[in-house]
Tab-separated table of C-alpha atoms in Angstrom:
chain	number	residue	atom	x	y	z
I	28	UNK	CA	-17.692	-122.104	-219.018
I	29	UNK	CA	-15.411	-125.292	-219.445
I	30	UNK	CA	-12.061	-123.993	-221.022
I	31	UNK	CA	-10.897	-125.966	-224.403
I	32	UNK	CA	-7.034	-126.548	-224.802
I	33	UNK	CA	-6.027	-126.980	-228.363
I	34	UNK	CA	-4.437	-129.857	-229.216
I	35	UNK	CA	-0.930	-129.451	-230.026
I	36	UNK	CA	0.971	-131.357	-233.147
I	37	UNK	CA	4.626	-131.480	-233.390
I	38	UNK	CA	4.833	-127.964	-231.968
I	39	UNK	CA	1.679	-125.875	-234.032
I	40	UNK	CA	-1.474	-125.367	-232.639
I	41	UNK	CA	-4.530	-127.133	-234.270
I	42	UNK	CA	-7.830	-125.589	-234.437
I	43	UNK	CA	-9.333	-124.915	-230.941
I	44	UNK	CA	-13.089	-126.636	-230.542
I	45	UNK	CA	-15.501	-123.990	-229.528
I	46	UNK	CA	-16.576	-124.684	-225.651
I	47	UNK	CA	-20.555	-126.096	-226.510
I	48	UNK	CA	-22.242	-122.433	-224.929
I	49	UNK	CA	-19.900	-120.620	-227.808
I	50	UNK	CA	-22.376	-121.747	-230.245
I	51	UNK	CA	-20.348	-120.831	-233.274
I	52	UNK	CA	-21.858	-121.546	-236.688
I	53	UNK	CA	-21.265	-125.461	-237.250
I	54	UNK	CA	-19.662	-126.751	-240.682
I	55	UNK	CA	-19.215	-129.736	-242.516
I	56	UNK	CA	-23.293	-129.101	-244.096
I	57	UNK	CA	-24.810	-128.157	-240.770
I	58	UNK	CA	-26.675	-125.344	-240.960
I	59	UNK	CA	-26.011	-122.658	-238.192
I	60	UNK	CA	-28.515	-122.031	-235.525
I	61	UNK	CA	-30.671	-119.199	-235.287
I	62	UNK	CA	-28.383	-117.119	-232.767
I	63	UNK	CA	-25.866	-117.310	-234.847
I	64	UNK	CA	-27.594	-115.791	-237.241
I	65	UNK	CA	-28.938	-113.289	-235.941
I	66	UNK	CA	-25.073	-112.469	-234.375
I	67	UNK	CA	-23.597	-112.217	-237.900
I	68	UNK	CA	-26.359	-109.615	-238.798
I	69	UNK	CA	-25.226	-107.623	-235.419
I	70	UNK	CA	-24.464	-104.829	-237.330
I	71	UNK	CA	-28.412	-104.499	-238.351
I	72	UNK	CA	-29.554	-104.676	-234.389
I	73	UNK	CA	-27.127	-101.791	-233.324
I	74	UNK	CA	-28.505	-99.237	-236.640
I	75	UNK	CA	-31.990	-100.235	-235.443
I	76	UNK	CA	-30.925	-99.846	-231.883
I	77	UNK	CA	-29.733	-96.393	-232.581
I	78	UNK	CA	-32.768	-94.727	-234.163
I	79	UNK	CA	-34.035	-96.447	-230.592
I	80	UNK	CA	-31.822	-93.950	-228.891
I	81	UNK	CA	-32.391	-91.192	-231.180
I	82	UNK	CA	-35.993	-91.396	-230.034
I	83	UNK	CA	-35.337	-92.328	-226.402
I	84	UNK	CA	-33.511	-89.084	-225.971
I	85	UNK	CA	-36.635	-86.987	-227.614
I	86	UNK	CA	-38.838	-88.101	-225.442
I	87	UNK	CA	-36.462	-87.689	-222.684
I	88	UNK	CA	-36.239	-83.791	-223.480
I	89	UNK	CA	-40.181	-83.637	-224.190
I	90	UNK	CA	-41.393	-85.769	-220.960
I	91	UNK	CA	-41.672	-83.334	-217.758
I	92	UNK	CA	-43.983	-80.519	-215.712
I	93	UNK	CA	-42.965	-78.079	-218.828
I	94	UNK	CA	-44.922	-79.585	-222.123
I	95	UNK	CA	-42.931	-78.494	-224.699
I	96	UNK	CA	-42.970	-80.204	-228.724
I	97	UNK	CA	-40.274	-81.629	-231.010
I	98	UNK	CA	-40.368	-77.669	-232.508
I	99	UNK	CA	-39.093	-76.535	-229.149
I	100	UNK	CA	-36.420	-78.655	-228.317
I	101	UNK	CA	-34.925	-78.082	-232.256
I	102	UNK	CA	-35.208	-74.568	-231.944
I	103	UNK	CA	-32.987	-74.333	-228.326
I	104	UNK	CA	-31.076	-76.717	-230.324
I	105	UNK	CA	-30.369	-74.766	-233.386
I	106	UNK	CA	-30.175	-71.649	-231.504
I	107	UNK	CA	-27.110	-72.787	-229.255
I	108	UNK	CA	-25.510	-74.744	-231.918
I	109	UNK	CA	-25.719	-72.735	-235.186
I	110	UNK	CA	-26.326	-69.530	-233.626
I	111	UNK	CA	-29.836	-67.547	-234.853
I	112	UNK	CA	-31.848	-65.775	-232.962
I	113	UNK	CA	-33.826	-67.163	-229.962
I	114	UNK	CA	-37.803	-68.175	-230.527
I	115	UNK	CA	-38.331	-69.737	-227.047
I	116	UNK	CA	-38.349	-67.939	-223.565
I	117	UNK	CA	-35.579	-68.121	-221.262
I	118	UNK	CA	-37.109	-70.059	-219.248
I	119	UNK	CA	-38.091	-72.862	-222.022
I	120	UNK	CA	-34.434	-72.804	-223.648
I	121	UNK	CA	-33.069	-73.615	-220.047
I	122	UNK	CA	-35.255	-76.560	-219.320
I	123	UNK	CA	-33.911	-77.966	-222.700
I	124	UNK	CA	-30.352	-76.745	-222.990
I	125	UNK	CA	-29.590	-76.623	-219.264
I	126	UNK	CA	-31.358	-79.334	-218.021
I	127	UNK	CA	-33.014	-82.048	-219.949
I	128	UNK	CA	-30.578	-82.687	-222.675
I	129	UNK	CA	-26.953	-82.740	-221.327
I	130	UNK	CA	-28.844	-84.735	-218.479
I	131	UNK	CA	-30.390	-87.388	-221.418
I	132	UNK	CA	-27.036	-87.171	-223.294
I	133	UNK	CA	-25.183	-88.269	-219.503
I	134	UNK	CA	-27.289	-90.884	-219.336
I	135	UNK	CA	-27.163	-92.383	-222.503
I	136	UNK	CA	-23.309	-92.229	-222.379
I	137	UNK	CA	-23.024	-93.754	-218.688
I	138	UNK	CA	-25.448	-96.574	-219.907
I	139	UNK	CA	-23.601	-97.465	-222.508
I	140	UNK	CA	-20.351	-97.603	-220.322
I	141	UNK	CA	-21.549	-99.519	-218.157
I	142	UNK	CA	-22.698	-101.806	-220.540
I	143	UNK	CA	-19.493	-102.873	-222.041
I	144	UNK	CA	-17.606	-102.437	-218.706
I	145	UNK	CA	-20.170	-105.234	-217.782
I	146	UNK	CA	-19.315	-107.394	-220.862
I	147	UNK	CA	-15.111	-107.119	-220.732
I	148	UNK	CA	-15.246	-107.180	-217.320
I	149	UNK	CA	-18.123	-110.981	-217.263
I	150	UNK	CA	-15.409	-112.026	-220.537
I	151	UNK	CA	-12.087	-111.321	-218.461
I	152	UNK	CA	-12.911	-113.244	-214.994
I	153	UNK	CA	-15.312	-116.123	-216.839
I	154	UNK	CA	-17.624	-114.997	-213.919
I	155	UNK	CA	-21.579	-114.142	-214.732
I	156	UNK	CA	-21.868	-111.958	-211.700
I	157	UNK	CA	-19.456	-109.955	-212.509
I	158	UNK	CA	-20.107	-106.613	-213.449
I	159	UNK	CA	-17.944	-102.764	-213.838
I	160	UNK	CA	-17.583	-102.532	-210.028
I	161	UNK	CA	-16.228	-106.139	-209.129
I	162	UNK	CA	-12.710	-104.677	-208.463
I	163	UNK	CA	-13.830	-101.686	-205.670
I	164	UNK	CA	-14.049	-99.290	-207.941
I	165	UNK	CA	-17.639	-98.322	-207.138
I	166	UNK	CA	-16.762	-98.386	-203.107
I	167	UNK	CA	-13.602	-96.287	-203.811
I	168	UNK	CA	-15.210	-93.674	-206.070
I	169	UNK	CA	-17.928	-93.423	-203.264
I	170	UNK	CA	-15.337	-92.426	-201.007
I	171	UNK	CA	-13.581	-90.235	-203.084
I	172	UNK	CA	-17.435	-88.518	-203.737
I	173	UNK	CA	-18.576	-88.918	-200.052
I	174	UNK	CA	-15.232	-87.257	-198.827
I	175	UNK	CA	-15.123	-84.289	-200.790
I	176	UNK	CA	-19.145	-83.547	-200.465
I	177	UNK	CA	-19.055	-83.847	-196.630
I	178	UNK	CA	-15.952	-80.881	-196.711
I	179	UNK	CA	-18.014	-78.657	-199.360
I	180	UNK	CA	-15.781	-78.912	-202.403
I	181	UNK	CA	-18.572	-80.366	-204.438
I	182	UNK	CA	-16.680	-78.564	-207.601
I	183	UNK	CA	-14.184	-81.379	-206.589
I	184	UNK	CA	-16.375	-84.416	-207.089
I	185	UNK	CA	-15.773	-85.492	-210.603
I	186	UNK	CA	-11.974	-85.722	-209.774
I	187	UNK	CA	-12.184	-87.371	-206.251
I	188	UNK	CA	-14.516	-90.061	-207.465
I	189	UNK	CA	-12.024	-91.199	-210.361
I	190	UNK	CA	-9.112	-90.551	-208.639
I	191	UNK	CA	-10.940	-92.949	-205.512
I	192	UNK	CA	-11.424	-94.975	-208.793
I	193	UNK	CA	-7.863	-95.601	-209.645
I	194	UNK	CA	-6.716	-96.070	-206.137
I	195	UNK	CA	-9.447	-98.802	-205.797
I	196	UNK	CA	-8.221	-100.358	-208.737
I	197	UNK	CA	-4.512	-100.297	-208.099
I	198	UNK	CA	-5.148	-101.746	-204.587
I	199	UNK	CA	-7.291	-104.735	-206.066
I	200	UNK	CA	-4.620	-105.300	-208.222
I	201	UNK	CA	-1.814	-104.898	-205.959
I	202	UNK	CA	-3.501	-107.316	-203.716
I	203	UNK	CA	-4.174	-109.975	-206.327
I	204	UNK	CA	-0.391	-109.845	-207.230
I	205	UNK	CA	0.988	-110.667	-203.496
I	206	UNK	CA	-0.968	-113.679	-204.223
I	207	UNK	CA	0.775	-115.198	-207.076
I	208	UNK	CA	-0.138	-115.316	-211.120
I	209	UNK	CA	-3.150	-112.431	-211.646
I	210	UNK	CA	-5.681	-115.200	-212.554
I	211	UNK	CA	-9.478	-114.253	-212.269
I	212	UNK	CA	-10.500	-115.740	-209.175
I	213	UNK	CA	-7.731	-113.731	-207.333
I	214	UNK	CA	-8.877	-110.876	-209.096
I	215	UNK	CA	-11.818	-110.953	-208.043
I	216	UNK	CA	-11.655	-111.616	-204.218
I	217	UNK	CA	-8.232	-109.240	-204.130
I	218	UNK	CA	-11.796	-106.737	-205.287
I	219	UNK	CA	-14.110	-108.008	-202.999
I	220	UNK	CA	-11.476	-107.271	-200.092
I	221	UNK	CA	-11.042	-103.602	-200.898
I	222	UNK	CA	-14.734	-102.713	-202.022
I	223	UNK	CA	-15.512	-104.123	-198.427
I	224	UNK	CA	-12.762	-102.048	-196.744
I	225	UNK	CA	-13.601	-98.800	-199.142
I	226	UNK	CA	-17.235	-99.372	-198.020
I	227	UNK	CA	-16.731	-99.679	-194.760
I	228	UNK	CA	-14.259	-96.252	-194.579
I	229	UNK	CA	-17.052	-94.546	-196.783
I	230	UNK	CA	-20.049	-95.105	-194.181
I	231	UNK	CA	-17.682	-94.262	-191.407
I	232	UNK	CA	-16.854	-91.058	-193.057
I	233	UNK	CA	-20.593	-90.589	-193.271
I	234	UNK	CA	-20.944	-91.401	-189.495
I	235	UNK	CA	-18.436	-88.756	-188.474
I	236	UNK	CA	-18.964	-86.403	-190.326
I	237	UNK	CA	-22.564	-85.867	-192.093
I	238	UNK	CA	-24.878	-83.083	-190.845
I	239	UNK	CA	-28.643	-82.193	-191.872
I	240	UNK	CA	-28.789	-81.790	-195.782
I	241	UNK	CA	-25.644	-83.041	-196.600
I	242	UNK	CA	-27.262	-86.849	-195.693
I	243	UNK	CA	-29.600	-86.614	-198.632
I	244	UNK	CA	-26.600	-85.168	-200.631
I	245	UNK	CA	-24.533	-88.009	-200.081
I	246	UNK	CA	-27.310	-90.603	-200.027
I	247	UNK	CA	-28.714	-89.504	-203.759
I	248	UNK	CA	-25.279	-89.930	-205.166
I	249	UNK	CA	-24.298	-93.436	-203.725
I	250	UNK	CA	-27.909	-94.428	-205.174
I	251	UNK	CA	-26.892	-93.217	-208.692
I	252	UNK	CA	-27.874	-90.226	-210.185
I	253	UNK	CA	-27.903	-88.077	-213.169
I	254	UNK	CA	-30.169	-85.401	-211.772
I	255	UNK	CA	-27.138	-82.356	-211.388
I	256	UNK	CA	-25.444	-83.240	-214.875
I	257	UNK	CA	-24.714	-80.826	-217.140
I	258	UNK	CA	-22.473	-80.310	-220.211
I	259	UNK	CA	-19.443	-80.690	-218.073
I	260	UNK	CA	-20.782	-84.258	-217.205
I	261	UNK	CA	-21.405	-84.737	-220.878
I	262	UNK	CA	-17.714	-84.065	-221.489
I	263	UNK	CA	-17.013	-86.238	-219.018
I	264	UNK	CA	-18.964	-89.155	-220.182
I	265	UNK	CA	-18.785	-88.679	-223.382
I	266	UNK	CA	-14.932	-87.937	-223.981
I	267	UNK	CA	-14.190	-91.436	-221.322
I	268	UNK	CA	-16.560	-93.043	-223.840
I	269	UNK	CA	-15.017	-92.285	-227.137
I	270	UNK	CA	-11.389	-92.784	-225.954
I	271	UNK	CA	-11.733	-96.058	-224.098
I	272	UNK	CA	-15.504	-97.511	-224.594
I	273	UNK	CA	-14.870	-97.453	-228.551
I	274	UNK	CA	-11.424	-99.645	-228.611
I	275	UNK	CA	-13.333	-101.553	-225.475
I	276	UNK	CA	-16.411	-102.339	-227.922
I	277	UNK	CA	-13.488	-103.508	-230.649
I	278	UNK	CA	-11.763	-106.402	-228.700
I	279	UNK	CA	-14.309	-108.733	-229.629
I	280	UNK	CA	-11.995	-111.186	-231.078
I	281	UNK	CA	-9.635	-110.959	-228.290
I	282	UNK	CA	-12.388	-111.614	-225.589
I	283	UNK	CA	-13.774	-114.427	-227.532
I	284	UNK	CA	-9.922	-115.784	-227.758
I	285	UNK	CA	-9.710	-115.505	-223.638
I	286	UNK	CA	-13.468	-117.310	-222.978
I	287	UNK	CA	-11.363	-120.593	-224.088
I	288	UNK	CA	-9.250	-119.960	-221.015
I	289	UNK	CA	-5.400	-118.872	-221.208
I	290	UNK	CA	-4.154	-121.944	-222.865
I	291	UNK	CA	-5.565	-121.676	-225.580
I	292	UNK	CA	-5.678	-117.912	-226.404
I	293	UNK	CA	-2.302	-118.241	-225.735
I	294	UNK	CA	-1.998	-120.820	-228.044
I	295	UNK	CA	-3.928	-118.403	-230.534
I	296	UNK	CA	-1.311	-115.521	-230.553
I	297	UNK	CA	-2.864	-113.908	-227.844
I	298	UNK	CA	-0.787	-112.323	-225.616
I	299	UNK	CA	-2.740	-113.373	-222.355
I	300	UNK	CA	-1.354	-110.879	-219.783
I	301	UNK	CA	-0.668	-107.941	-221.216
I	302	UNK	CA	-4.191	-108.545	-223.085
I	303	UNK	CA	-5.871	-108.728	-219.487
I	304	UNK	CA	-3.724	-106.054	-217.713
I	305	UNK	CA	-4.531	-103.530	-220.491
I	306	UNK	CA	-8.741	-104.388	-220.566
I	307	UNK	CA	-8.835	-103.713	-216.970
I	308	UNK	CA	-6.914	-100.721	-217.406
I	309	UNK	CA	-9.495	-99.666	-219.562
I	310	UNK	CA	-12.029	-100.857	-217.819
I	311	UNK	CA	-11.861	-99.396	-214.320
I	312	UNK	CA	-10.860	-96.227	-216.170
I	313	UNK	CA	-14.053	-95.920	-218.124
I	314	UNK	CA	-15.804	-97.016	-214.765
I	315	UNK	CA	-14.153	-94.142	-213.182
I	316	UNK	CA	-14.888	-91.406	-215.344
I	317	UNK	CA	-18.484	-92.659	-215.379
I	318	UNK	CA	-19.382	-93.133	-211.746
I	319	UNK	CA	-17.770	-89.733	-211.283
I	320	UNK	CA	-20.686	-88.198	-213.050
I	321	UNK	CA	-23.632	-90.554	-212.218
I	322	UNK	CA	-22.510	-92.127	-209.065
I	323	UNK	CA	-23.225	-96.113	-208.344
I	324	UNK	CA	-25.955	-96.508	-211.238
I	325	UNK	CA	-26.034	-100.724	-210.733
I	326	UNK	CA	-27.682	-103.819	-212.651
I	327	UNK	CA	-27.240	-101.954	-216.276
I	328	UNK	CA	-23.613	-103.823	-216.183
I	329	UNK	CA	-24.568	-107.398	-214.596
I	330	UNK	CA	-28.104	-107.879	-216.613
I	331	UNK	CA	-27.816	-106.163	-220.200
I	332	UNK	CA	-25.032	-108.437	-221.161
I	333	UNK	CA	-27.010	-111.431	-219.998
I	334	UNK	CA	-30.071	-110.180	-222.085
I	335	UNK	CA	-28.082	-108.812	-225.367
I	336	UNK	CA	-26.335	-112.390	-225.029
I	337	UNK	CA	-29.989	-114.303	-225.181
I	338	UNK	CA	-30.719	-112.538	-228.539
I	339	UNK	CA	-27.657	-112.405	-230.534
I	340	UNK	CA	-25.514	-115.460	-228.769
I	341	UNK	CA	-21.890	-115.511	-227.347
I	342	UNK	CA	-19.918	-114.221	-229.977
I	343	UNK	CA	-18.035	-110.626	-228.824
I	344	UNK	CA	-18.205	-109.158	-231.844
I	345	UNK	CA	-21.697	-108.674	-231.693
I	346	UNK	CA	-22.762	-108.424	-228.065
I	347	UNK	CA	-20.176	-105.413	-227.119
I	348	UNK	CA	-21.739	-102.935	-229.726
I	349	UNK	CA	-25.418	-104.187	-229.102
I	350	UNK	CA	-24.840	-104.283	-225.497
I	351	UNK	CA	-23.561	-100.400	-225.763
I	352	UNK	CA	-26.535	-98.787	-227.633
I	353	UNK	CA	-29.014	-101.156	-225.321
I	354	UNK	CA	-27.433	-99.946	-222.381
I	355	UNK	CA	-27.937	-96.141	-223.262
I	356	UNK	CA	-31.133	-96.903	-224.212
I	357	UNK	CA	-32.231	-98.410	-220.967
I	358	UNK	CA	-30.824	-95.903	-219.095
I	359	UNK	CA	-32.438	-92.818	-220.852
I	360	UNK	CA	-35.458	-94.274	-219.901
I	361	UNK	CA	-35.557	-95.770	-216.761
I	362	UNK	CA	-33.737	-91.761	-215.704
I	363	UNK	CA	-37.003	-90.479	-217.794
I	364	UNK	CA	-39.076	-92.655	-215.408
I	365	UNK	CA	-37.020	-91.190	-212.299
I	366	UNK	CA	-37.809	-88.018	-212.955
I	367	UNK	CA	-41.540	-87.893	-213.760
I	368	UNK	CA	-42.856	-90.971	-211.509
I	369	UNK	CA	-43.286	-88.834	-208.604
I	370	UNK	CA	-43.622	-85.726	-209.900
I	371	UNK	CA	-42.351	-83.253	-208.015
I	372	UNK	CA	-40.504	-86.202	-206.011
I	373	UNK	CA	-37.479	-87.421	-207.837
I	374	UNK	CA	-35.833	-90.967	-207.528
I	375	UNK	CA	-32.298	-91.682	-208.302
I	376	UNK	CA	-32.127	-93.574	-211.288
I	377	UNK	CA	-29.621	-96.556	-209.376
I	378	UNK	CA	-33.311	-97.167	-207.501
I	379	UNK	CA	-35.210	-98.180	-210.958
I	380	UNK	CA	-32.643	-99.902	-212.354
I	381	UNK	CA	-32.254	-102.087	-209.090
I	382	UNK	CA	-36.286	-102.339	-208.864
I	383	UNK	CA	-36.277	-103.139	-212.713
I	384	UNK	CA	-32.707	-105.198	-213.405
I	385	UNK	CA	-33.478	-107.489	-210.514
I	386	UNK	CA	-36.585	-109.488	-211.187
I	387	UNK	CA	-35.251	-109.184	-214.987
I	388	UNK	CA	-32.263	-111.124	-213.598
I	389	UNK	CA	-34.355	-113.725	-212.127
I	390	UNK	CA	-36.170	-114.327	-215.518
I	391	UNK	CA	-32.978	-114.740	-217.666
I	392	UNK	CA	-31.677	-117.319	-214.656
I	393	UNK	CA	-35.112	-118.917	-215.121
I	394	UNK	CA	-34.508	-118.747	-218.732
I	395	UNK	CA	-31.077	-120.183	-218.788
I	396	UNK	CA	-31.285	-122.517	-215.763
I	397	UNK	CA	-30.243	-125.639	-217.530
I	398	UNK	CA	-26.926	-124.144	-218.750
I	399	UNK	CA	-26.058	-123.566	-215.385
I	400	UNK	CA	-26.352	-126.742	-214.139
């Protein structure tokens, strides 16, 4: 996207032109275009969205080898939740309490990450590839995972995967410093140098060190997977979520400020750097805490935003929230489709969304070919 400096008059800024893909609401008696429209009416696209979820989730719990009804699932519900005594079996209140809805819950809340991860993250480095992992932080959490799997401490995983995470992160960003201003092409190759080095320790430590079952351990979670969540993970998820996906979701104006380029957010009020530092903070954070409960889940990050973007427009405000609820919806399903494809087979849920997300990709390039010429 082609940056636009404002024009500056005898020291104040004038009002910055909107780069032509913004596609901001036109004045001066032309009407706004349809997008636009639709993006000032976001609002109405993320309440619809979420009785979406609401029903993505119930037939998430209901879909399986156990049949079980709407009755069921509100009865294990009410049971664990307001107490009363039990009308299913044992066996019944487990598949729902146990397994099928902190596992839809997960994925609903690592979808949703993901999905503004992938916004901030295309927003901060004016890249359309980019996506939550583009600083290692995928590669380092696998080696975090991989590490403490191969040695047995599974109970370990959650923390080894964010705190690979955070070391991924601080490298990239270490590295991106030693080679001058932290602008976002040095961003992202100082992240494309350490996923490649974090990738490369991870399959060594695989070489060395995997035996028999622990292979298809390992392999399941670098694939992406929600299959061994439980409330923990929800906690997880859902906790990450609230404290940095919500205020993520709310820089909308801020993000729309940056797409201009520094310059001109700067000469908005923006405080460039500290704005940037603190979003990818946030970011890999959130990215962390995710992939520490799902593993590499990829494509929900690099194509939602692309889609949400083709329905509502450009403007921030509108895609992060819409992005978020489309993201947990997408995932709830495609892990729905996962787990019952095959029956009793199960796939990791990172293998639809690649076998989904990437012919879905090469429509919305088809579809937006001339803007990217």
């Amino acid at each position: 996207m082609t940056s636009a400096r404002p024009a500056l008059a005898s020291g104040t800024p004038t009002r910055v032109d909107p780069a032509p893909s913004a596609e901001v609401p036109t004045h001066g008696g032309h009407p706004a275009t349809h997008r636009d429209r639709v993006a000032t009416h976001g609002w109405l696209l993320v309440v619809v969205g979420l009785a979406v979820l609401v029903l993505a989730l119930l037939v998430a719990v209901l879909v399986g080898p156990a049949a079980l009804t709407p009755a069921d699932v509100w009865s294990s519900v009410r049971h664990h939740m307001l107490g009363g005594e039990a009308t299913l079996s044992t066996l019944r209140d487990a598949i729902v309490w146990e397994g099928r809805l902190p596992r839809a819950l997960t994925a609903a809340a690592v979808g949703a990450g993901l999905a503004v991860c992938g916004v901030v993250m295309q927003a901060l480095t004016r890249n359309p590839l980019a996506d939550p992992y583009l600083l290692g932080l995928s590669s380092g959490a696998s080696l975090g995972a991989v590490s403490v799997l191969l040695l047995g401490l599974t109970v370990l995983l959650p923390v080894a995967a964010f705190a690979g995470a955070g070391l991924a992160l601080i490298a990239s960003l270490a590295l991106a410093g030693t080679l001058g201003a932290l602008t976002p092409t040095r961003t992202v190759l100082a992240g494309l140098a350490v996923s490649q080095l974090a990738a490369a320790a991870t399959s060594l430590v695989i070489f060395w060190s995997a035996e028999g079952d622990s292979y298809r351990e390992v392999l399941t979670w670098l694939m992406g997977s929600v299959a061994g969540a439980g409330w923990s993970s929800v906690a997880i998820a859902g906790v990450a979520l609230l404290v940095l996906g919500v205020p993520l979701a709310a820089a909308g104006n801020l993000l729309d400020a940056m797409t201009f380029g520094d310059h001109a957010a700067s000469a908005l009020g923006v405080p460039v750097e500290r704005v940037r530092w603190g979003l990818l903070a946030a970011v890999a954070l959130l990215t962390g805490a995710l992939v520490s409960v799902s593993g590499s889940i990829g494509f929900v990050g690099l194509v939602l935003p692309h889609a949400v973007r083709a329905i509502v427009g450009s403007r921030h405000r509108a895609v992060l929230p819409v992005s978020a609820v489309a993201g947990a919806i997408v995932l709830v399903l495609a892990d729905t489709l996962a787990r019952t494809a095959f029956e009793p087979r199960e796939l990791p849920v990172g293998v639809v969304t690649a076998a989904l997300g990437a012919p879905a990709f090469a429509w919305l390039l088809h579809r937006t070919r001339k803007s990217l010429t």
